[in-house]
Amino acid sequence: MKKLKRSARLVEMTQYLLCRPHVLIPLTTFADQYHSAKSSISEDLAIVKEVFEGEGIGELHTLAGAAGGVRFTPKAPKETSLGFVRSLCEQLQQPERILPGSFLYMSDLLGQPSIVQEIGRTFATAFADQAADVVMTVETKGIPLAYATASFMNLPVVLVRRDAKVTEGSAVSINYVSGFNKRIQTMSLARRALKEDAKVLIIDDFMRVGGTIRGMMDLLQEFKATVTGIGVFVESTEVEERLVDNYISLARMTAVDPKTKRVDVYPGSYFD
Amino acid sequence: MKKLKRSARLVEMTQYLLCRPHVLIPLTTFADQYHSAKSSISEDLAIVKEVFEGEGIGELHTLAGAAGGVRFTPKAPKETSLGFVRSLCEQLQQPERILPGSFLYMSDLLGQPSIVQEIGRTFATAFADQAADVVMTVETKGIPLAYATASFMNLPVVLVRRDAKVTEGSAVSINYVSGFNKRIQTMSLARRALKEDAKVLIIDDFMRVGGTIRGMMDLLQEFKATVTGIGVFVESTEVEERLVDNYISLARMTAVDPKTKRVDVYPGSYFD
């Protein structure tokens, strides 16, 4: 049994809490671990709380009583997220990112774990109160964003595949129409991936008409699941009608001007 | 300009360091930020170091001199990783995970961000001294593992696609033979994804014969890149010859016994 000084306890508790977002930790856990009185632990937590909330790391809620404890909820202040998204938008506007078909190359940015983490933290903040059971995405480029979001929310990730895979066992498949080029495509989800009546937060990297997300919503009906929120990193504004309402986007891009090769990218609906 | 007490400084520095693995942070950064003397910051860091190293969180190295500073290297003690992998192996052995074709359902485990994080921390520890420039994987199931590893190593992730995608721009494609069922498959990597002479750490979720990883190695030759390490989460021991040497596995699974539907999963080569 170790007995730590306050200074060492603070370092350890900070690390412990940061690794366990949305988990209710009984004060006795800390008291036992550090061989300290609960009153000392409470004082420690007050210090941690002040720094976490002052620095925009997140909220620390203490619940009194026998079933009580402390819970860390990561939250990014909207101002911080806006500054972060603005700097991403600037990078996304670089003309050399424009690809044939008006796509925007963003794999380099989405390959940076620190950017992916911050996007996840922003989504986790936006959907903190939706009480989702799982985060869902469809392969491929939404995967890191879904994991980052889920890790800040302490939720599992469920992955929709473009085809039923042998490594997933029996699966439910649906056909859907991708909204932009009107192609019929398939997506599937392993039967055992989702419990009935699950509450699902959908995360994806990009949305134009919303056909893929609409497909995920249709697929979820087969599982009697409910969608509690939809978050997309970038939405394109070049469509007139969307197949999806009630989503949050972090950034918006206009249609690419084929003559000037110019694209405007600016903060999305989360910041409206 | 804020002036914090030591207790508050410790909370903030802990959080700051945990978010910036492998980054050299000049002491003046902290001294300026907290309006404190460098000697106080050094004392703070000594406390953080003691806790980080005592608790198996990682190492804190202080470099003296004008170009000096402090660097946090996440490291999981091998004993901790072994205990973690043993508990995963137990879960992977559950008979209901066995799928037709002797595949093992593991999407539920790889859908847990906390498990994915710990796998990433283990790989990051194993390859901490390899000086890789990027972490590479091929879609789909290796993606979260690659990101988790990369985030602990402060490296970008490069994603190999099964097909050239319109959203990636010009790409280099190769054909390769998947080792197990001898099918010819394609993989591709965007030209701009990788600089020449890059040093690459390959991470994947599963390896049988190693055809996919061999394919990635062949693809990397087209980019004049060097492979500095290969990490797979689970390797199957049911093959006689592999197309890949010098890899690290975290777990090994035997062939599935078709009569008893039994599979043995035990710690991999990292723990040999």
XYZ file of C-alpha atoms in Angstrom:
544
model
C 0.000 0.000 0.000
C 1.528 3.263 -1.042
C 1.091 6.571 0.629
C 1.656 9.456 -1.717
C 2.108 13.125 -1.087
C -0.523 15.454 -2.460
C 1.753 16.514 -5.319
C 2.246 12.927 -6.493
C -1.418 12.113 -5.961
C -2.422 15.015 -8.180
C -0.253 13.795 -11.033
C -1.620 10.288 -10.751
C -5.254 11.308 -10.348
C -5.018 13.625 -13.338
C -3.700 10.808 -15.488
C -6.258 8.355 -14.079
C -9.204 10.665 -14.769
C -8.040 11.624 -18.279
C -7.939 7.923 -19.223
C -11.450 7.286 -17.893
C -13.841 9.839 -19.373
C -17.518 9.473 -18.442
C -16.710 6.851 -15.794
C -18.057 7.360 -12.287
C -15.137 6.743 -9.948
C -16.031 6.281 -6.277
C -13.946 8.452 -3.974
C -13.080 5.307 -2.027
C -11.158 4.082 -5.068
C -8.757 6.979 -4.666
C -8.868 6.901 -0.865
C -7.935 3.209 -0.818
C -5.380 3.551 -3.553
C -3.530 6.389 -1.863
C -4.238 5.454 1.721
C -5.673 8.897 2.226
C -8.743 10.321 3.909
C -11.702 11.045 1.669
C -11.506 14.685 2.729
C -7.967 14.910 1.309
C -9.146 13.285 -1.910
C -11.972 15.811 -2.141
C -9.484 18.633 -1.786
C -7.314 17.088 -4.500
C -10.311 16.812 -6.800
C -11.202 20.457 -6.220
C -7.759 21.403 -7.516
C -8.069 19.106 -10.529
C -11.544 20.462 -11.229
C -10.376 24.047 -11.178
C -7.590 23.378 -13.663
C -9.675 21.131 -15.950
C -12.483 23.668 -16.136
C -10.206 26.680 -16.304
C -8.118 25.240 -19.100
C -11.001 23.920 -21.188
C -10.033 20.289 -20.673
C -13.449 19.255 -19.444
C -15.818 19.119 -16.503
C -15.397 17.285 -13.242
C -18.644 16.432 -11.487
C -18.744 15.131 -7.971
C -21.793 13.122 -6.914
C -22.380 12.895 -3.190
C -23.728 9.889 -1.332
C -23.016 6.182 -1.101
C -23.319 5.646 -4.852
C -21.379 8.836 -5.469
C -17.998 9.593 -6.887
C -16.373 11.765 -9.454
C -16.851 11.796 -13.211
C -14.713 13.498 -15.837
C -16.533 14.714 -18.944
C -14.165 15.923 -21.674
C -15.475 19.161 -23.122
C -13.872 21.477 -25.577
C -15.009 25.110 -25.265
C -16.733 26.186 -28.462
C -14.259 29.028 -28.908
C -11.363 26.565 -28.825
C -13.083 24.263 -31.324
C -13.851 27.188 -33.599
C -10.224 28.292 -33.631
C -9.145 24.750 -34.364
C -11.690 24.317 -37.172
C -10.772 27.693 -38.684
C -7.153 26.634 -38.986
C -8.252 23.350 -40.583
C -10.467 25.246 -43.047
C -7.515 27.343 -44.098
C -5.524 24.237 -44.877
C -8.446 22.586 -46.670
C -8.749 25.580 -49.014
C -5.305 25.047 -50.482
C -5.880 24.727 -54.269
C -3.532 21.734 -54.573
C -6.047 19.704 -52.578
C -8.635 19.829 -55.357
C -8.947 16.490 -57.109
C -10.839 15.507 -60.277
C -14.563 15.205 -59.527
C -14.392 18.131 -57.079
C -13.084 15.977 -54.269
C -10.801 17.454 -51.700
C -7.672 15.614 -50.601
C -7.767 15.535 -46.823
C -6.095 12.238 -45.986
C -2.956 13.980 -44.763
C -4.931 15.989 -42.203
C -7.024 12.997 -41.158
C -3.763 11.068 -40.819
C -2.594 13.338 -37.987
C -3.644 11.763 -34.682
C -3.644 15.153 -32.935
C -6.130 16.572 -35.463
C -8.254 13.444 -35.292
C -8.251 13.642 -31.477
C -9.407 17.239 -31.525
C -12.196 16.474 -33.997
C -13.250 13.615 -31.721
C -13.178 15.889 -28.681
C -15.375 18.387 -30.513
C -17.947 15.748 -31.490
C -17.836 14.310 -27.969
C -18.633 17.774 -26.635
C -21.438 18.333 -29.125
C -23.088 14.995 -28.327
C -22.171 14.700 -24.628
C -25.794 14.803 -23.486
C -27.321 12.467 -26.083
C -26.802 9.287 -24.007
C -25.703 7.193 -26.971
C -24.752 3.536 -26.440
C -22.409 3.226 -29.400
C -20.680 5.280 -32.066
C -21.200 3.996 -35.593
C -19.411 4.739 -38.841
C -18.954 3.153 -42.242
C -15.559 2.229 -43.609
C -13.122 3.793 -44.343
C -12.213 7.382 -43.661
C -14.694 7.976 -40.872
C -13.138 5.227 -38.756
C -10.461 7.270 -36.968
C -12.978 10.047 -36.275
C -15.457 7.562 -34.829
C -12.805 6.041 -32.552
C -11.595 9.431 -31.386
C -15.154 10.497 -30.588
C -15.899 7.208 -28.863
C -12.778 7.320 -26.735
C -13.773 10.722 -25.345
C -17.286 9.398 -24.669
C -16.286 5.983 -23.306
C -18.413 4.194 -25.895
C -17.764 1.240 -28.196
C -17.472 1.659 -31.960
C -19.567 -0.299 -34.423
C -18.295 -0.498 -37.960
C -20.522 -0.824 -41.014
C -18.788 -2.631 -43.862
C -19.185 -2.012 -47.580
C -19.657 -5.767 -48.011
C -20.444 -8.606 -45.682
C -17.097 -9.967 -44.507
C -16.226 -13.530 -43.585
C -14.600 -12.276 -40.406
C -17.837 -10.804 -39.108
C -20.210 -13.766 -39.164
C -23.851 -13.415 -40.149
C -24.749 -9.905 -41.157
C -27.649 -7.729 -42.210
C -27.106 -6.101 -45.590
C -29.008 -3.358 -47.327
C -28.734 -1.666 -50.674
C -28.739 2.076 -50.830
C -28.351 4.767 -53.440
C -25.369 6.993 -53.023
C -26.903 10.419 -53.356
C -24.355 12.098 -55.575
C -23.652 9.708 -58.408
C -26.820 7.643 -57.897
C -25.011 4.334 -57.821
C -26.554 1.420 -55.960
C -24.256 0.240 -53.228
C -24.327 -2.252 -50.400
C -23.538 -1.899 -46.748
C -23.723 -4.488 -44.027
C -23.469 -4.815 -40.297
C -22.707 -7.961 -38.327
C -25.750 -9.262 -36.478
C -23.896 -9.441 -33.219
C -22.468 -5.944 -33.539
C -25.493 -4.175 -32.121
C -28.024 -4.969 -29.441
C -31.689 -4.248 -30.065
C -32.909 -0.789 -29.083
C -29.390 0.598 -29.115
C -28.969 4.356 -29.207
C -26.512 5.209 -31.921
C -24.359 8.227 -32.674
C -23.336 8.277 -36.349
C -19.992 9.856 -37.247
C -18.572 10.276 -40.758
C -15.884 12.279 -42.469
C -17.815 13.730 -45.386
C -21.366 14.307 -46.534
C -22.664 15.542 -49.831
C -26.292 14.469 -50.402
C -26.203 12.183 -47.380
C -26.935 8.896 -49.152
C -24.431 6.950 -47.114
C -25.712 8.289 -43.813
C -29.294 7.702 -44.955
C -28.201 4.127 -45.700
C -26.832 3.748 -42.187
C -30.105 5.031 -40.763
C -32.057 2.519 -42.835
C -29.711 -0.250 -41.745
C -30.243 0.729 -38.118
C -33.988 0.261 -38.521
C -33.282 -3.421 -39.154
C -31.705 -3.502 -35.691
C -34.556 -1.520 -34.110
C -31.938 1.019 -33.118
C -32.418 4.746 -32.624
C -30.168 7.453 -34.004
C -29.398 9.978 -31.276
C -27.093 12.164 -33.308
C -25.210 12.562 -36.587
C -21.869 14.284 -36.878
C -19.949 14.873 -40.102
C -16.575 16.498 -40.332
C -17.074 18.276 -43.692
C -20.328 18.794 -45.552
C -20.529 19.991 -49.100
C -22.931 22.854 -49.731
C -23.252 22.175 -53.450
C -26.432 20.119 -53.114
C -29.951 21.462 -53.063
C -31.600 18.793 -51.036
C -30.238 16.458 -48.434
C -31.430 13.002 -47.476
C -30.590 13.701 -43.832
C -31.677 16.395 -41.364
C -30.541 17.113 -37.859
C -26.850 16.620 -38.290
C -23.920 18.614 -37.061
C -21.071 19.515 -39.379
C -17.744 20.939 -38.251
C -16.897 22.453 -41.639
C -18.619 23.295 -44.900
C -17.142 23.392 -48.363
C -18.628 25.088 -51.386
C -18.610 23.585 -54.856
C -15.225 23.764 -56.510
C -15.102 26.405 -59.181
C -13.795 24.444 -62.188
C -12.281 27.545 -63.805
C -10.484 29.083 -60.861
C -10.024 25.760 -59.011
C -11.093 27.628 -55.944
C -12.941 26.137 -53.032
C -14.185 27.859 -49.898
C -14.160 25.970 -46.644
C -15.599 27.528 -43.523
C -16.923 26.485 -40.096
C -19.946 24.205 -40.113
C -23.371 24.052 -38.508
C -21.973 23.286 -35.043
C -20.813 26.887 -34.905
C -23.964 28.521 -36.335
C -0.421 35.950 -17.421
C -1.427 33.443 -14.814
C 0.551 32.399 -11.804
C -0.408 28.972 -10.577
C 0.409 27.160 -7.391
C 2.496 24.045 -7.650
C -0.561 21.821 -7.163
C -2.404 23.395 -10.089
C 0.760 23.452 -12.202
C 1.193 19.719 -11.663
C -2.316 18.953 -12.884
C -1.854 21.098 -15.951
C 1.649 19.862 -16.782
C 0.536 16.263 -16.450
C -2.279 16.833 -18.898
C -0.024 18.819 -21.233
C 2.657 16.132 -21.324
C 0.204 13.249 -21.767
C -1.222 14.961 -24.859
C 2.229 15.497 -26.386
C 4.129 12.214 -26.400
C 7.583 12.238 -27.992
C 7.577 16.045 -28.231
C 10.543 17.940 -26.811
C 9.075 20.738 -24.719
C 11.507 23.503 -23.705
C 11.395 24.270 -19.989
C 10.877 27.913 -20.909
C 7.481 26.941 -22.336
C 6.336 25.944 -18.879
C 8.266 28.723 -17.138
C 6.649 31.366 -19.336
C 3.222 29.772 -19.184
C 3.175 29.620 -15.399
C 5.291 32.655 -14.696
C 7.570 30.453 -12.633
C 11.304 30.015 -12.265
C 12.876 27.223 -14.276
C 14.082 25.694 -11.029
C 10.475 25.355 -9.827
C 9.497 23.787 -13.150
C 12.362 21.323 -12.792
C 11.118 20.341 -9.366
C 7.599 19.897 -10.753
C 8.923 17.700 -13.523
C 10.834 15.557 -11.033
C 7.533 14.806 -9.289
C 5.772 14.033 -12.574
C 8.676 11.830 -13.624
C 8.576 9.825 -10.432
C 4.860 9.124 -10.765
C 4.967 8.400 -14.514
C 7.839 5.970 -14.137
C 6.562 4.437 -10.913
C 3.094 3.844 -12.322
C 4.180 2.489 -15.687
C 2.765 5.443 -17.593
C 5.997 6.180 -19.411
C 9.375 7.832 -19.224
C 10.185 11.489 -18.772
C 13.557 12.531 -20.124
C 15.058 15.909 -19.407
C 17.645 17.245 -21.835
C 19.923 19.943 -20.470
C 21.269 22.912 -22.417
C 19.905 25.627 -24.647
C 18.181 23.184 -26.998
C 17.003 21.173 -24.033
C 13.660 20.445 -22.542
C 11.547 17.567 -21.419
C 10.133 14.710 -23.455
C 7.453 12.219 -22.449
C 7.746 8.737 -23.954
C 4.710 6.544 -23.254
C 5.863 3.086 -22.249
C 3.868 0.181 -20.985
C 5.830 -2.189 -18.736
C 5.995 -5.630 -20.365
C 4.348 -7.204 -17.323
C 1.374 -4.865 -17.661
C 1.065 -5.600 -21.366
C 1.299 -9.323 -20.728
C -1.502 -9.212 -18.178
C -3.608 -7.188 -20.587
C -2.941 -9.551 -23.511
C -3.634 -12.622 -21.354
C -7.082 -11.301 -20.509
C -7.716 -10.596 -24.208
C -6.596 -14.125 -25.117
C -9.082 -15.570 -22.669
C -11.873 -13.644 -24.335
C -10.682 -14.553 -27.837
C -10.839 -18.254 -26.958
C -14.595 -18.175 -26.393
C -16.017 -20.847 -28.738
C -18.845 -18.594 -29.933
C -16.226 -16.430 -31.645
C -15.373 -19.133 -34.161
C -16.736 -18.320 -37.601
C -16.904 -20.411 -40.788
C -13.488 -20.529 -42.444
C -11.746 -20.626 -39.056
C -11.994 -16.899 -38.590
C -12.335 -15.450 -35.153
C -14.883 -12.727 -34.435
C -12.994 -9.964 -32.708
C -14.761 -6.813 -33.876
C -16.403 -6.315 -30.484
C -13.022 -6.203 -28.733
C -11.461 -4.015 -31.413
C -14.494 -1.761 -31.076
C -13.574 -0.889 -27.472
C -11.465 2.275 -27.497
C -9.805 1.347 -24.191
C -8.603 -1.992 -25.610
C -7.478 -0.328 -28.828
C -5.589 2.303 -26.812
C -3.775 -0.331 -24.783
C -2.818 -2.288 -27.914
C -1.501 0.960 -29.372
C 0.462 1.709 -26.206
C 2.018 -1.755 -26.358
C 3.064 -1.365 -30.004
C 4.350 2.138 -29.279
C 6.487 0.692 -26.491
C 7.769 -2.146 -28.660
C 8.752 0.192 -31.493
C 9.698 3.286 -29.467
C 13.346 3.168 -30.573
C 12.811 2.446 -34.276
C 12.634 6.107 -35.314
C 9.759 5.589 -37.753
C 8.380 8.569 -39.692
C 4.887 7.174 -40.211
C 2.629 4.327 -39.195
C 1.053 2.481 -42.101
C -1.859 0.060 -42.280
C -4.265 -1.282 -44.882
C -7.988 -0.874 -44.567
C -10.050 -1.833 -42.602
C -9.624 -3.443 -39.222
C -6.044 -2.392 -38.636
C -6.985 1.299 -38.841
C -7.889 1.903 -35.185
C -4.781 0.015 -34.056
C -2.573 2.078 -36.356
C -4.061 5.345 -35.062
C -3.713 4.297 -31.439
C -0.075 3.334 -32.009
C 0.613 6.534 -33.918
C -0.966 8.754 -31.277
C 1.365 7.325 -28.616
C 4.323 7.834 -30.956
C 3.339 11.273 -32.271
C 3.451 10.043 -35.873
C 1.088 10.436 -38.826
C -0.882 7.497 -40.214
C -0.773 6.478 -43.852
C -3.603 4.340 -45.102
C -3.297 1.816 -47.917
C -6.562 1.308 -49.780
C -7.871 -1.861 -51.340
C -8.557 0.149 -54.495
C -7.445 3.475 -55.811
C -10.010 5.998 -54.610
C -11.133 9.182 -56.311
C -10.675 11.054 -53.066
C -6.959 10.288 -52.914
C -5.708 11.595 -56.242
C -3.042 9.802 -58.249
C -1.950 6.580 -56.625
C 0.499 3.736 -56.965
C -1.213 0.361 -57.170
C 0.204 -3.132 -56.967
C -1.255 -6.584 -57.224
C -0.419 -9.121 -54.588
C -1.387 -12.653 -53.723
C -3.186 -13.080 -50.465
C -1.237 -15.904 -48.856
C -4.061 -17.994 -47.506
C -6.581 -18.326 -50.292
C -4.146 -17.383 -53.074
C -6.419 -14.761 -54.552
C -4.919 -11.913 -56.514
C -5.792 -8.623 -54.919
C -4.965 -4.968 -55.388
C -3.767 -2.361 -52.960
C -2.916 1.243 -53.596
C -1.394 4.224 -51.896
C -1.840 7.862 -52.849
C 1.319 9.332 -54.339
C 1.308 12.254 -52.000
C 0.767 10.102 -48.923
C 4.422 9.267 -48.408
C 7.680 11.126 -48.902
C 10.615 9.334 -50.457
C 12.939 7.522 -48.068
C 10.294 7.445 -45.374
C 10.770 5.033 -42.489
C 7.585 3.100 -41.991
C 6.117 1.115 -39.124
C 3.481 -1.348 -40.398
C 0.595 -2.236 -38.063
C -2.187 -4.713 -38.788
C -4.807 -6.618 -36.860
C -4.262 -10.134 -38.166
C -1.676 -12.174 -40.046
C -1.900 -15.669 -41.379
C 0.604 -16.234 -44.198
C 1.472 -12.558 -44.336
C 0.464 -11.891 -47.943
C -1.121 -8.561 -47.146
C 1.869 -7.334 -45.184
C 4.211 -8.627 -47.901
C 2.077 -6.604 -50.332
C 2.527 -3.481 -48.217
C 6.283 -4.045 -48.175
C 6.324 -4.389 -51.967
C 4.229 -1.265 -52.305
C 6.666 0.610 -50.075
C 9.511 -0.242 -52.429
C 7.731 1.835 -55.061
C 8.075 4.766 -52.684
C 11.710 3.964 -51.840
C 10.573 3.663 -48.254
C 12.095 1.495 -45.536
C 10.180 -0.724 -43.161
C 11.457 -0.194 -39.621
C 9.052 -2.549 -37.906
C 5.970 -4.727 -38.310
C 3.419 -5.265 -35.580
C 0.367 -7.528 -35.799
C -2.202 -7.936 -33.085
C -2.985 -11.646 -33.677
C -1.023 -14.096 -35.789
C -2.296 -17.507 -36.757
C 0.113 -20.373 -36.143
C -1.580 -22.719 -38.596
C 0.762 -21.885 -41.480
C 4.065 -23.549 -42.180
C 5.824 -20.756 -43.925
C 5.372 -17.027 -43.715
C 6.029 -14.374 -46.317
C 7.241 -11.997 -43.620
C 10.000 -12.204 -41.001
C 10.898 -9.858 -38.202
C 7.475 -8.963 -36.986
C 6.070 -8.669 -33.514
C 2.756 -10.252 -32.614
C 0.844 -9.576 -29.424
C -1.155 -12.818 -29.558
C -1.076 -16.127 -31.386
C -3.985 -18.348 -32.289
C -3.780 -22.014 -33.255
C -5.839 -23.558 -36.016
C -9.456 -24.051 -35.052
C -10.252 -27.699 -34.372
C -13.287 -28.302 -36.609
C -14.602 -31.111 -34.381
C -14.340 -29.526 -30.977
C -14.583 -25.951 -32.300
C -11.748 -25.176 -29.968
C -9.114 -22.540 -30.524
C -6.138 -21.679 -28.372
C -5.049 -18.071 -28.143
C -1.946 -17.158 -26.172
C 0.564 -14.302 -25.903
C 2.568 -13.561 -29.046
C 6.190 -13.101 -30.025
C 6.525 -9.770 -28.205
C 6.478 -11.716 -24.952
C 8.816 -14.560 -25.999
